[in-house]
PDB file of C-alpha atoms and ligand atoms in Angstrom:
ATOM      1  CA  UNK A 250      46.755  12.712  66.281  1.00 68.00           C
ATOM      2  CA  UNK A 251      47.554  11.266  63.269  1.00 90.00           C
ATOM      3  CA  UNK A 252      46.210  11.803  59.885  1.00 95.00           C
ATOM      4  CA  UNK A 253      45.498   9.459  56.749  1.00 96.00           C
ATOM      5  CA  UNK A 254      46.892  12.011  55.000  1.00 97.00           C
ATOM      6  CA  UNK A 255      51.036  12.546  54.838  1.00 96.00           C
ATOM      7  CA  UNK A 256      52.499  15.726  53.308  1.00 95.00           C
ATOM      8  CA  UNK A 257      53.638  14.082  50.175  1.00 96.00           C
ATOM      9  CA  UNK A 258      49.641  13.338  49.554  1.00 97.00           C
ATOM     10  CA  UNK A 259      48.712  16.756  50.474  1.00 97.00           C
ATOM     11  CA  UNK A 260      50.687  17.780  47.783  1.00 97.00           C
ATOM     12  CA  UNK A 261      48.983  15.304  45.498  1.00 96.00           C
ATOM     13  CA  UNK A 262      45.549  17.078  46.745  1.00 96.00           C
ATOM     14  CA  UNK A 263      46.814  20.267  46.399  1.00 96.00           C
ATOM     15  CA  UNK A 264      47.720  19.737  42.376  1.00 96.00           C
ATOM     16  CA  UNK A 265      44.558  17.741  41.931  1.00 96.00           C
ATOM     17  CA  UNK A 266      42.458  20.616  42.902  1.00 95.00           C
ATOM     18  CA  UNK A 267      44.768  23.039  41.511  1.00 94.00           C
ATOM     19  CA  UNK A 268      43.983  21.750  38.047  1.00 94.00           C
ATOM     20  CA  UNK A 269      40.270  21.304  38.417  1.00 93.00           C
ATOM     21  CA  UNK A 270      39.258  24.437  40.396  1.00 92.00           C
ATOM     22  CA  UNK A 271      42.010  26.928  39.707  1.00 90.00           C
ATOM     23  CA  UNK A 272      42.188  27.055  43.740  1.00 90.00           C
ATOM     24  CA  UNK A 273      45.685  26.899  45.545  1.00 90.00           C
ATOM     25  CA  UNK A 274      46.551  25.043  48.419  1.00 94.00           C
ATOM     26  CA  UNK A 275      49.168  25.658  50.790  1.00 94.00           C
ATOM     27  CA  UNK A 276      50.820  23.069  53.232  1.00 96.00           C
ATOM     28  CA  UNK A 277      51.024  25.145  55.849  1.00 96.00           C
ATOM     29  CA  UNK A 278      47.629  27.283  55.680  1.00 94.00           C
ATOM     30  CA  UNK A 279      45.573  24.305  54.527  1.00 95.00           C
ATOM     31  CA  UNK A 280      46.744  20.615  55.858  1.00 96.00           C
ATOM     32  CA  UNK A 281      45.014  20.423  58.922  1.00 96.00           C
ATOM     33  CA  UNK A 282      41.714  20.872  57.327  1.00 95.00           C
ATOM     34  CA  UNK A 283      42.106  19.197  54.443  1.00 97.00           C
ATOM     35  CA  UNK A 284      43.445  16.226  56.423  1.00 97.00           C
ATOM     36  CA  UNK A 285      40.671  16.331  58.744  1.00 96.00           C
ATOM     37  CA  UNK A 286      38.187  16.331  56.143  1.00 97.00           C
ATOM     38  CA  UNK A 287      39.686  13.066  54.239  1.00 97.00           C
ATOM     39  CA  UNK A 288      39.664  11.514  57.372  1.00 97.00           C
ATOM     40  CA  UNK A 289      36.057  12.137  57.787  1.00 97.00           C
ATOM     41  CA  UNK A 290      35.455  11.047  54.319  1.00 96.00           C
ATOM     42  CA  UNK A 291      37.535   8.133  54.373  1.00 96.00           C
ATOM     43  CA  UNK A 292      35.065   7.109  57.208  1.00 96.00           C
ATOM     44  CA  UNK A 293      31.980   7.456  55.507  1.00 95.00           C
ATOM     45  CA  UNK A 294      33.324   5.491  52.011  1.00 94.00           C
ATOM     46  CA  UNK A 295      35.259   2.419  54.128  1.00 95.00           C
ATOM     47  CA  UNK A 296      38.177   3.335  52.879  1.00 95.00           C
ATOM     48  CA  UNK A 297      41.428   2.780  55.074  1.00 96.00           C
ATOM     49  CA  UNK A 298      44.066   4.883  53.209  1.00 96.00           C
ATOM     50  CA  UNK A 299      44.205   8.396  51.393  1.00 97.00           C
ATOM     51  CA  UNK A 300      45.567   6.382  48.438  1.00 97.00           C
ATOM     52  CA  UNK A 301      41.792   4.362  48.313  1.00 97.00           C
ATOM     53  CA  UNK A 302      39.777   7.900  48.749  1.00 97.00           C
ATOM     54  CA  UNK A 303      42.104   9.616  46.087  1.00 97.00           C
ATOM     55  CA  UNK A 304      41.382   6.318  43.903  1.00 97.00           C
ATOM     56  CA  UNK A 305      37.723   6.762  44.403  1.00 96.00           C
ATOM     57  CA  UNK A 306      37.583  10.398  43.677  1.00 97.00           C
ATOM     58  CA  UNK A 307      39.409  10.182  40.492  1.00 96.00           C
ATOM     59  CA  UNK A 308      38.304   7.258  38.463  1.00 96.00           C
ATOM     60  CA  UNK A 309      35.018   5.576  40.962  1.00 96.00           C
ATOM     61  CA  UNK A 310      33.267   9.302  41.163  1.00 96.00           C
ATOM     62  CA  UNK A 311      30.573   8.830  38.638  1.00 96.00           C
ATOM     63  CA  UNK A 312      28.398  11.431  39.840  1.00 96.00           C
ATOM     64  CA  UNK A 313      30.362  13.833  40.266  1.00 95.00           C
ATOM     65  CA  UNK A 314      29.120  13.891  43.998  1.00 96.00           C
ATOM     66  CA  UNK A 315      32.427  12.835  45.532  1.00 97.00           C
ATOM     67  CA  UNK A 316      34.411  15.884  44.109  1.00 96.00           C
ATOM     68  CA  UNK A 317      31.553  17.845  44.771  1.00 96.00           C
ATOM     69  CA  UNK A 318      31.578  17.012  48.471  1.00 96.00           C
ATOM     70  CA  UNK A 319      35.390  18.133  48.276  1.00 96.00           C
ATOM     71  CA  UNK A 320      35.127  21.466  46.539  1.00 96.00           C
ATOM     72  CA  UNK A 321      32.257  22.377  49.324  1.00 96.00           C
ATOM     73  CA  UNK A 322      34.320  21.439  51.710  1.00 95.00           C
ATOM     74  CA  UNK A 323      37.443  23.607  50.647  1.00 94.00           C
ATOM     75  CA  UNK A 324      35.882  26.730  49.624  1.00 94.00           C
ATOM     76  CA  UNK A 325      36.143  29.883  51.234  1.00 93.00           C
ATOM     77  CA  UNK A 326      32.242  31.169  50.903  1.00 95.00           C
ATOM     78  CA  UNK A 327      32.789  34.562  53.279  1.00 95.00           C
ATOM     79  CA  UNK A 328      30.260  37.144  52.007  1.00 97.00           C
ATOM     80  CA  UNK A 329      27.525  39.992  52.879  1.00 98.00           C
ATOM     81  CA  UNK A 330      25.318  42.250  51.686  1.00 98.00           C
ATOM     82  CA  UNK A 331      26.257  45.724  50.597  1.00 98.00           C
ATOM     83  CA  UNK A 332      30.264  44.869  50.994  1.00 97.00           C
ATOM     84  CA  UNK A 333      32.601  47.146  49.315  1.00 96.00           C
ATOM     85  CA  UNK A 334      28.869  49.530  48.619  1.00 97.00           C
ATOM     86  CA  UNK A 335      30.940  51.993  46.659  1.00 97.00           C
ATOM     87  CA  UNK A 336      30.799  49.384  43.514  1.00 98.00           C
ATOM     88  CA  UNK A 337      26.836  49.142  43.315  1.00 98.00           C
ATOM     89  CA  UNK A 338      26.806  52.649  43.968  1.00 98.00           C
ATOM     90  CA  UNK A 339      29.132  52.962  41.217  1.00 98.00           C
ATOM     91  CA  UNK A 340      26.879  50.790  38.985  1.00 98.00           C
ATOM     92  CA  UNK A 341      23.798  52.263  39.133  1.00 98.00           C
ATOM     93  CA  UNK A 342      24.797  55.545  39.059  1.00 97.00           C
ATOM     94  CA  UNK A 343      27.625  55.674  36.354  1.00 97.00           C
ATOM     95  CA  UNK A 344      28.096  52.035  34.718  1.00 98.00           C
ATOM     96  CA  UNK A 345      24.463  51.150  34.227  1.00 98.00           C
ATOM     97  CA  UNK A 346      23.388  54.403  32.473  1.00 97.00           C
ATOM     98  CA  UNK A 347      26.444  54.718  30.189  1.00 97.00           C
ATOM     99  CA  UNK A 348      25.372  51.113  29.259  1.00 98.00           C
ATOM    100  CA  UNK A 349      21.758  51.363  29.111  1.00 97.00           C
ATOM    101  CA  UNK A 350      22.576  55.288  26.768  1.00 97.00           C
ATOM    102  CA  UNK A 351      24.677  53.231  24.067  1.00 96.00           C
ATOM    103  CA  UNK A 352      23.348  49.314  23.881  1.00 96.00           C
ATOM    104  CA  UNK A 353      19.997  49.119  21.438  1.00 95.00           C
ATOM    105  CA  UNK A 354      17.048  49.015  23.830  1.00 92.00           C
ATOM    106  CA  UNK A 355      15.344  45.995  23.302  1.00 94.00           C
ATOM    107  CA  UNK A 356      18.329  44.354  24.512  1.00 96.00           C
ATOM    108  CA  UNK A 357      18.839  43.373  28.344  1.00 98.00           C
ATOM    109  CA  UNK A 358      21.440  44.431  30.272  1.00 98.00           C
ATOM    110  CA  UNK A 359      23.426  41.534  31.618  1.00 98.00           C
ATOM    111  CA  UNK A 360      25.508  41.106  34.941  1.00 98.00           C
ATOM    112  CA  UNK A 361      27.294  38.341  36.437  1.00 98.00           C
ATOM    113  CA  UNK A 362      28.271  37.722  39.595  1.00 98.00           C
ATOM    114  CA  UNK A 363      30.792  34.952  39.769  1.00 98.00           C
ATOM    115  CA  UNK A 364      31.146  33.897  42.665  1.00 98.00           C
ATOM    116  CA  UNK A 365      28.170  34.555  44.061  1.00 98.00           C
ATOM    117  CA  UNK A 366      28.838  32.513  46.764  1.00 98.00           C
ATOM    118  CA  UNK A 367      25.304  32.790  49.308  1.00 98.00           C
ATOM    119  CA  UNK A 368      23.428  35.761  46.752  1.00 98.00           C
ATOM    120  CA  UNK A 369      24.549  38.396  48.843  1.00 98.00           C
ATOM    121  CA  UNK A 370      26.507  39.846  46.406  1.00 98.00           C
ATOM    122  CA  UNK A 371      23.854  39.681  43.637  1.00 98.00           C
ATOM    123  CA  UNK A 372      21.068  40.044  45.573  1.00 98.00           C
ATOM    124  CA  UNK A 373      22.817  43.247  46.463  1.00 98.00           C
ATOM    125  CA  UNK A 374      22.940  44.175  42.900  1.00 98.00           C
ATOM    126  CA  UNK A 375      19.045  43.940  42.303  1.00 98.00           C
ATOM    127  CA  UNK A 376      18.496  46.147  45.722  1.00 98.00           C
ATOM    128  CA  UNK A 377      20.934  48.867  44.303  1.00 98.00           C
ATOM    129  CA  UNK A 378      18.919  48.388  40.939  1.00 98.00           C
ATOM    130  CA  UNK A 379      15.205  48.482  42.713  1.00 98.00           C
ATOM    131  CA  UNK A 380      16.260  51.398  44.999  1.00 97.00           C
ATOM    132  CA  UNK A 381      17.647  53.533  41.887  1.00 96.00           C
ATOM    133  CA  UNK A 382      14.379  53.293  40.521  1.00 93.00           C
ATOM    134  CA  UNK A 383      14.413  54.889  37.201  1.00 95.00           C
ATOM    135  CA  UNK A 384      16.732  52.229  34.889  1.00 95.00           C
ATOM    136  CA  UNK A 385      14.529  49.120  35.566  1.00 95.00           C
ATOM    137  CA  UNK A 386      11.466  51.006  34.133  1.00 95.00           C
ATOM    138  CA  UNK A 387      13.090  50.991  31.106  1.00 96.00           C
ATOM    139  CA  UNK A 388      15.588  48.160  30.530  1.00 97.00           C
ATOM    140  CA  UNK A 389      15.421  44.472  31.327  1.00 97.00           C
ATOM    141  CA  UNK A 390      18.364  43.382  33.423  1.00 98.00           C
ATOM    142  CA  UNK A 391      19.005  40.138  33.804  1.00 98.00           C
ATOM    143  CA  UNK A 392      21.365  39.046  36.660  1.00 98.00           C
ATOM    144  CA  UNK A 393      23.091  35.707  36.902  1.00 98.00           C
ATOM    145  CA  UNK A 394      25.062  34.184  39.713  1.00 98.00           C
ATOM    146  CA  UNK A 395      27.334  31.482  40.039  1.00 98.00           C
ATOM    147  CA  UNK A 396      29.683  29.543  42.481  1.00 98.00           C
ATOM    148  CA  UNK A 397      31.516  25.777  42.250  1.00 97.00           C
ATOM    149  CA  UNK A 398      30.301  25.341  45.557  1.00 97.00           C
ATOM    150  CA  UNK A 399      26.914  23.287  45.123  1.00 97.00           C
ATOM    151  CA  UNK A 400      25.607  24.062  48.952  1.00 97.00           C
ATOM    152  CA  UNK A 401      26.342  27.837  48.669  1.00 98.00           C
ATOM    153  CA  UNK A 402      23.965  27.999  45.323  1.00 98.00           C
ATOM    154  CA  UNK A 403      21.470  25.705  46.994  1.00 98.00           C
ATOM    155  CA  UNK A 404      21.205  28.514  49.886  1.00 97.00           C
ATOM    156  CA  UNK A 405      21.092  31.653  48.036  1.00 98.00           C
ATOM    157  CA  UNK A 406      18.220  30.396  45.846  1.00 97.00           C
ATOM    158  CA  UNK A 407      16.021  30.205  49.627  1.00 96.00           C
ATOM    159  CA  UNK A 408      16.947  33.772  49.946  1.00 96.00           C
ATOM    160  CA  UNK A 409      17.409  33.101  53.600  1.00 97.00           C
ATOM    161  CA  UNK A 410      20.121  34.911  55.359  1.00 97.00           C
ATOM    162  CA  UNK A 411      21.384  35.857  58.466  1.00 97.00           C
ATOM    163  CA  UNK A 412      21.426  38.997  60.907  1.00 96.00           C
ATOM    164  CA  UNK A 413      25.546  39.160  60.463  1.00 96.00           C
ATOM    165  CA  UNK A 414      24.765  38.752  56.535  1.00 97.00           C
ATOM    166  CA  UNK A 415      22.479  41.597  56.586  1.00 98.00           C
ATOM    167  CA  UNK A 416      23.893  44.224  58.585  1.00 97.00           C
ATOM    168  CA  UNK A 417      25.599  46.210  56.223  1.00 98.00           C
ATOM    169  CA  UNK A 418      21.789  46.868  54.545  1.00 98.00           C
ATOM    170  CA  UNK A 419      20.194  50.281  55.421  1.00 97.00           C
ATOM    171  CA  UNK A 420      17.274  49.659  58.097  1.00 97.00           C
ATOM    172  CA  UNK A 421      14.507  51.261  55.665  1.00 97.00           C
ATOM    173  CA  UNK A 422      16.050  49.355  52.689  1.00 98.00           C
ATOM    174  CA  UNK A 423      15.786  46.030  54.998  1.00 97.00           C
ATOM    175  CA  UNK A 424      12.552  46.576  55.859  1.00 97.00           C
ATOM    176  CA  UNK A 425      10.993  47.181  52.320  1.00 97.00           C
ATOM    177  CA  UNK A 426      12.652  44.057  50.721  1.00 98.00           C
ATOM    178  CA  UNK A 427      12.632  41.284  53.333  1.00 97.00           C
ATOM    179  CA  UNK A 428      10.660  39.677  56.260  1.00 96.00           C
ATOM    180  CA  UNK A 429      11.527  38.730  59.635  1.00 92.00           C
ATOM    181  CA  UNK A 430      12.709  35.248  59.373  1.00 87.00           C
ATOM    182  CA  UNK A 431      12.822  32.304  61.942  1.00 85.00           C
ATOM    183  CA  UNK A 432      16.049  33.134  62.943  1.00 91.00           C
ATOM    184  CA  UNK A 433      17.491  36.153  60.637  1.00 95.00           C
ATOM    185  CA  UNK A 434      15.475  37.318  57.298  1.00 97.00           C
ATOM    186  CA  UNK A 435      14.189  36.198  54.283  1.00 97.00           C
ATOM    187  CA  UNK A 436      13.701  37.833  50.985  1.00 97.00           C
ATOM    188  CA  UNK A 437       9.860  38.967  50.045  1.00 97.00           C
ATOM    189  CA  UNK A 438       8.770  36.575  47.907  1.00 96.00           C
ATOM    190  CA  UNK A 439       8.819  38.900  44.871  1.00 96.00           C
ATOM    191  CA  UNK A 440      12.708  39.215  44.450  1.00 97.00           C
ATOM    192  CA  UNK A 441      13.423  35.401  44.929  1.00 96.00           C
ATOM    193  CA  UNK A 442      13.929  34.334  41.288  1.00 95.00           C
ATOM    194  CA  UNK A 443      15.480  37.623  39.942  1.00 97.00           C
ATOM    195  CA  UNK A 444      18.982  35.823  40.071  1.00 98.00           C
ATOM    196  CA  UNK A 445      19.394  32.998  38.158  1.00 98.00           C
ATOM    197  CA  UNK A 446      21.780  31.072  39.872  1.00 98.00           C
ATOM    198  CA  UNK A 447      23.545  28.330  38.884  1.00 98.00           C
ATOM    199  CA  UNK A 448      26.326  26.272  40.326  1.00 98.00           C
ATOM    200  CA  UNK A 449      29.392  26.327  37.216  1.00 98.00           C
ATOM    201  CA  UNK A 450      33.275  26.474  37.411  1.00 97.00           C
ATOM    202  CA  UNK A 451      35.144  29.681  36.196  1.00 97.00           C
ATOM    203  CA  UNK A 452      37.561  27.481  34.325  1.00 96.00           C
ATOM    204  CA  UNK A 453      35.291  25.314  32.903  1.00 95.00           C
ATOM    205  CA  UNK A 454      34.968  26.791  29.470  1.00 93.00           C
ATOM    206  CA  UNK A 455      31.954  24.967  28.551  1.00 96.00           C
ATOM    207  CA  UNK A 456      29.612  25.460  31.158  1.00 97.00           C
ATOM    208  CA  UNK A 457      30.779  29.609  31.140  1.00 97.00           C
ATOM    209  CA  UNK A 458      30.363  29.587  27.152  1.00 96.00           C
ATOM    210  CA  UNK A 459      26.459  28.332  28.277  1.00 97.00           C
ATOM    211  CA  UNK A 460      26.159  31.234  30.358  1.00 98.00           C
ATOM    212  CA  UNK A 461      26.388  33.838  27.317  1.00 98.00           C
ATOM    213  CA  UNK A 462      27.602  37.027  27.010  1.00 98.00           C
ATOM    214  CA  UNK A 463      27.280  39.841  29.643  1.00 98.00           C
ATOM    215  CA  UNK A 464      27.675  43.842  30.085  1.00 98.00           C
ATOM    216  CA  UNK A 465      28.957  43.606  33.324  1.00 98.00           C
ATOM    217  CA  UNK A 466      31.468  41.070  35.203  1.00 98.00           C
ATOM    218  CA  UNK A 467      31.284  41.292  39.072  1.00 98.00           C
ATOM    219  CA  UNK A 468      34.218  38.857  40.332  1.00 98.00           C
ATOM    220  CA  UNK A 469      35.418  39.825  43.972  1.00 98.00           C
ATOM    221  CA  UNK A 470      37.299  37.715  46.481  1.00 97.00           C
ATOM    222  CA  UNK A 471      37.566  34.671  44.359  1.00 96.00           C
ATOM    223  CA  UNK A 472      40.807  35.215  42.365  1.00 95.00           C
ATOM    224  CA  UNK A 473      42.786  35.865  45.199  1.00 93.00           C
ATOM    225  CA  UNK A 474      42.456  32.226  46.074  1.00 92.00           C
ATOM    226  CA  UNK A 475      43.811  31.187  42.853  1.00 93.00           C
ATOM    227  CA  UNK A 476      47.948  31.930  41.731  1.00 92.00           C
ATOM    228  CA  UNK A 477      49.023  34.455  38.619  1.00 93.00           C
ATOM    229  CA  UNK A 478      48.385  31.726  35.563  1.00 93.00           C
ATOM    230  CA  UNK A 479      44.731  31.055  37.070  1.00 94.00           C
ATOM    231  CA  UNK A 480      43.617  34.299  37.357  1.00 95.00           C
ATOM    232  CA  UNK A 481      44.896  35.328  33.841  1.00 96.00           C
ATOM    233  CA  UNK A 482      42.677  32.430  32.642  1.00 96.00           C
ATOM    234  CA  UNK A 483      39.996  33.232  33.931  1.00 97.00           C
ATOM    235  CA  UNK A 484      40.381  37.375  33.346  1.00 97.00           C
ATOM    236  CA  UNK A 485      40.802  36.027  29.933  1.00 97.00           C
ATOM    237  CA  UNK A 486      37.419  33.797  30.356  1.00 97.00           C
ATOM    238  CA  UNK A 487      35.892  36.976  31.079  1.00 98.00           C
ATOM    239  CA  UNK A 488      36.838  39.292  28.447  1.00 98.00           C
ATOM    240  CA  UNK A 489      35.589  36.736  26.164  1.00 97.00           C
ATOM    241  CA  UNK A 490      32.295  37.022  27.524  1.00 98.00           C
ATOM    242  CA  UNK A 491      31.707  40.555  27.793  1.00 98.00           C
ATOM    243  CA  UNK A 492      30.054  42.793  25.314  1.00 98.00           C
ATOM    244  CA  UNK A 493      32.288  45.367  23.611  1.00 97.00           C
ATOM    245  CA  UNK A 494      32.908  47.854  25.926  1.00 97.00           C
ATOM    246  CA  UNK A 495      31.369  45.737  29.266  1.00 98.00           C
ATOM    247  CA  UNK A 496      32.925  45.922  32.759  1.00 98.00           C
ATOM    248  CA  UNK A 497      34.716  43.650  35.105  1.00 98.00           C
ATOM    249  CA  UNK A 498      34.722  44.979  38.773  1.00 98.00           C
ATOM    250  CA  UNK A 499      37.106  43.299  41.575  1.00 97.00           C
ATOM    251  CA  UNK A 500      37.416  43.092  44.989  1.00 96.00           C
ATOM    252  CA  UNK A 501      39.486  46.144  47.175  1.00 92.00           C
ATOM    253  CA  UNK A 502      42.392  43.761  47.475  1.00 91.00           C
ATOM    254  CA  UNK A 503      42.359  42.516  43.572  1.00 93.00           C
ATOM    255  CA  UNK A 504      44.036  44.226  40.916  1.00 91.00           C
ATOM    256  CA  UNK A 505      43.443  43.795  37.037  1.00 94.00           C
ATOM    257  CA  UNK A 506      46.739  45.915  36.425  1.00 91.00           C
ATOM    258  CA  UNK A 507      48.718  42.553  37.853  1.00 92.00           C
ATOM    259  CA  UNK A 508      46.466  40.215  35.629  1.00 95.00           C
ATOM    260  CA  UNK A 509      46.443  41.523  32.993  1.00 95.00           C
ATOM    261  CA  UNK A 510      46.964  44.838  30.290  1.00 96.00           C
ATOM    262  CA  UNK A 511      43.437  43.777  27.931  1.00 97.00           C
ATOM    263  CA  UNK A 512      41.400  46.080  29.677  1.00 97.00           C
ATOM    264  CA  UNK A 513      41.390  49.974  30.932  1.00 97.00           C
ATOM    265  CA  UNK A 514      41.081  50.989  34.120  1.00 96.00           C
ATOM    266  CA  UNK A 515      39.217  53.462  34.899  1.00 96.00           C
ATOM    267  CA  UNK A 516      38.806  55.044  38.682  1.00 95.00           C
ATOM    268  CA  UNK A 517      35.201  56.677  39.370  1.00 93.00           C
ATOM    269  CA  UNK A 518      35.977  58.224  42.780  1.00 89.00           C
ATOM    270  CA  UNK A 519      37.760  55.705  44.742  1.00 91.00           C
ATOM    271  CA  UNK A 520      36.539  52.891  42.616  1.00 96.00           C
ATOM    272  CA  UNK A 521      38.598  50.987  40.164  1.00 96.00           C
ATOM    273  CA  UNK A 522      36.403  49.578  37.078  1.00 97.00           C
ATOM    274  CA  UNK A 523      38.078  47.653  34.041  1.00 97.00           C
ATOM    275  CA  UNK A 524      36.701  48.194  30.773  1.00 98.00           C
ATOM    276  CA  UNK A 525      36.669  45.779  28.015  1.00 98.00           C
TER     277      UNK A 525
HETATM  278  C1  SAM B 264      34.845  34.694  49.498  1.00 77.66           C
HETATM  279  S1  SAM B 264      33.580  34.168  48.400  1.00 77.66           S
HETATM  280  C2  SAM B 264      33.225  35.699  47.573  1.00 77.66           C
HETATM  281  C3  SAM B 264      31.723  35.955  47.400  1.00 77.66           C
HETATM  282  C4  SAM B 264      31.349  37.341  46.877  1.00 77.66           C
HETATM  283  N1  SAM B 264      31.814  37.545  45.524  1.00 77.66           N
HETATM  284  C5  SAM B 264      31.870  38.433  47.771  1.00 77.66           C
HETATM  285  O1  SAM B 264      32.838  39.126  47.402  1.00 77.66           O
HETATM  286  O2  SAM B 264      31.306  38.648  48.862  1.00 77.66           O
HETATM  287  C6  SAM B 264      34.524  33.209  47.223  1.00 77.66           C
HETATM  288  C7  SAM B 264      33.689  32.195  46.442  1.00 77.66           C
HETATM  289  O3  SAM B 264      34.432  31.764  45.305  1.00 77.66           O
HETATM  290  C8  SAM B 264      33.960  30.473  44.972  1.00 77.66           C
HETATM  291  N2  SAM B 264      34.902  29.819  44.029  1.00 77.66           N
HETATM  292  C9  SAM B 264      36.159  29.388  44.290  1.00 77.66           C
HETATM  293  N3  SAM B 264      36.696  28.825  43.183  1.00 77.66           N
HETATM  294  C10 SAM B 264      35.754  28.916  42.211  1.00 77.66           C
HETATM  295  C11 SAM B 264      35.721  28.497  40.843  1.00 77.66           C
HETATM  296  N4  SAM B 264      36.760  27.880  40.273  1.00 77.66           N
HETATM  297  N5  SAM B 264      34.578  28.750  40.128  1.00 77.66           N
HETATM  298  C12 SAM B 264      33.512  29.375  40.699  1.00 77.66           C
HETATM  299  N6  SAM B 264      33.494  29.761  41.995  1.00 77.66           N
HETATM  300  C13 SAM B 264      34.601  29.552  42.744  1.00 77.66           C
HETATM  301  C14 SAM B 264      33.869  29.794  46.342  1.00 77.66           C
HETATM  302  O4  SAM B 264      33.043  28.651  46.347  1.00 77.66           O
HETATM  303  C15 SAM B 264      33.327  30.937  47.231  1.00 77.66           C
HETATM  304  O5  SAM B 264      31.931  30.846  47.419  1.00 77.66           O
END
């Protein structure tokens, strides 16, 4: 079948996005869904060409909803809870208490989670927190999470998930902190609202300047979409907005050493941590 979309416009596509969302495309890994998708799009606006729907995105999208539409559409939202556990286990028991010994104590602790993608990830955080017990009794923490993708942030604020997303979470820890749901389980009521979540582009310096500053960075499985100048960008975002001596933590497969030399590594057991 053939597709509105020829290879020299994927490659228009491709640089598009590149520039807004730091995300890289490849011809051979991404056409056939990125075709599909303008096809379907195309479909829905009345338009008979890529060259009309790439005319309308860039200078008829008013909104914002059109590109919004697209970057939901090409984002790679894969998550659970509890994945790569060694890094919460590593917060609460080394990173938060070094933190909460030297920052001033009427001062909150701060974490990000960008992406956040669904609120596993960050909703993982505030279990690790709840279950380590002794921290939150003495020091707010206030947790933030953010994606680009607009239907991902939608979900995790429902605190809904699904049997796959939870299966990773200890039974007695699953049963304290959620319900049976109809299908899968839902968060008590009491922990929905401890993540502020908010839908906001890494590389869009304004809307991470509104965030403010944070102790702790979590940013795994995102920059390994993105090529070597993006993620020194937005390594660079970060370090901006951590507090002196904060923390970024990556995913398994990501490695600050090939970013970037502005931080220290440190390894706590088999975990990597980057300090600012
Ligand atoms: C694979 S998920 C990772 C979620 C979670 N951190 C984890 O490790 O389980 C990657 C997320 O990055 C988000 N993303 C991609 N580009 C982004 C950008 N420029 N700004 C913010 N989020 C972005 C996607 O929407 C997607 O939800």
């Amino acid at each position: 079948m053939a597709y509105l979309l020829s290879a020299v416009d994927f490659q228009k596509m491709a640089d598009y996005l590149y520039r807004k969302t730091g995300i890289f495309l490849e011809a051979e890994k991404h056409y056939e869904k990125v075709a599909k998708y303008i096809d379907a799009r195309c479909a829905v606006i009345g338009a008979d060409s890529f060259r009309k729907y790439f005319y309308a995105l860039r200078f008829e999208d008013k909104s914002g909803d059109e590109f919004q539409a697209l970057v939901n559409a090409i984002t790679v939202n894969e998550t659970y809870f509890y994945r790569e556990k060694e890094q919460f286990e590593v917060l609460v028991e080394r990173i938060l208490p070094e933190l909460h010994a030297k920052r001033p104590s009427h001062l909150p602790l701060r974490i990000l989670s960008a992406p956040s993608s669904t609120g596993e990830e960050p909703y993982s955080i505030v279990l690790h927190i709840l279950e380590e017990g002794k921290i939150v009794e003495e020091r707010d923490i206030e947790i933030v999470g953010i994606d680009i993708d607009s239907t991902v942030i939608d979900k995790a604020k429902k605190g809904r998930f699904s049997e796959r997303s939870v299966h990773a979470i200890p039974r007695p820890v699953l049963s304290k902190w959620f319900r049976a749901g109809k299908p899968g389980y839902d968060l008590i009521d009491d922990l929905i609202g401890t993540v502020d979540f908010r839908v906001a582009n890494v590389f869009d310096r304004t809307q991470m300047r509104q965030l403010g500053k944070f102790d702790i960075i979590f940013s795994r499985n995102m920059l390994i979409y993105f090529d070597d100048a993006s993620r020194k960008e937005v390594a660079m975002t970060f370090y901006d907005m951590l507090n002196p001596e904060g923390y970024v933590l990556l995913g398994h497969a990501e490695y600050m050493s090939r970013i970037t030399s502005v931080f220290k590594a440190k390894k706590i057991d088999s975990t990597l941590i980057y300090q600012k």
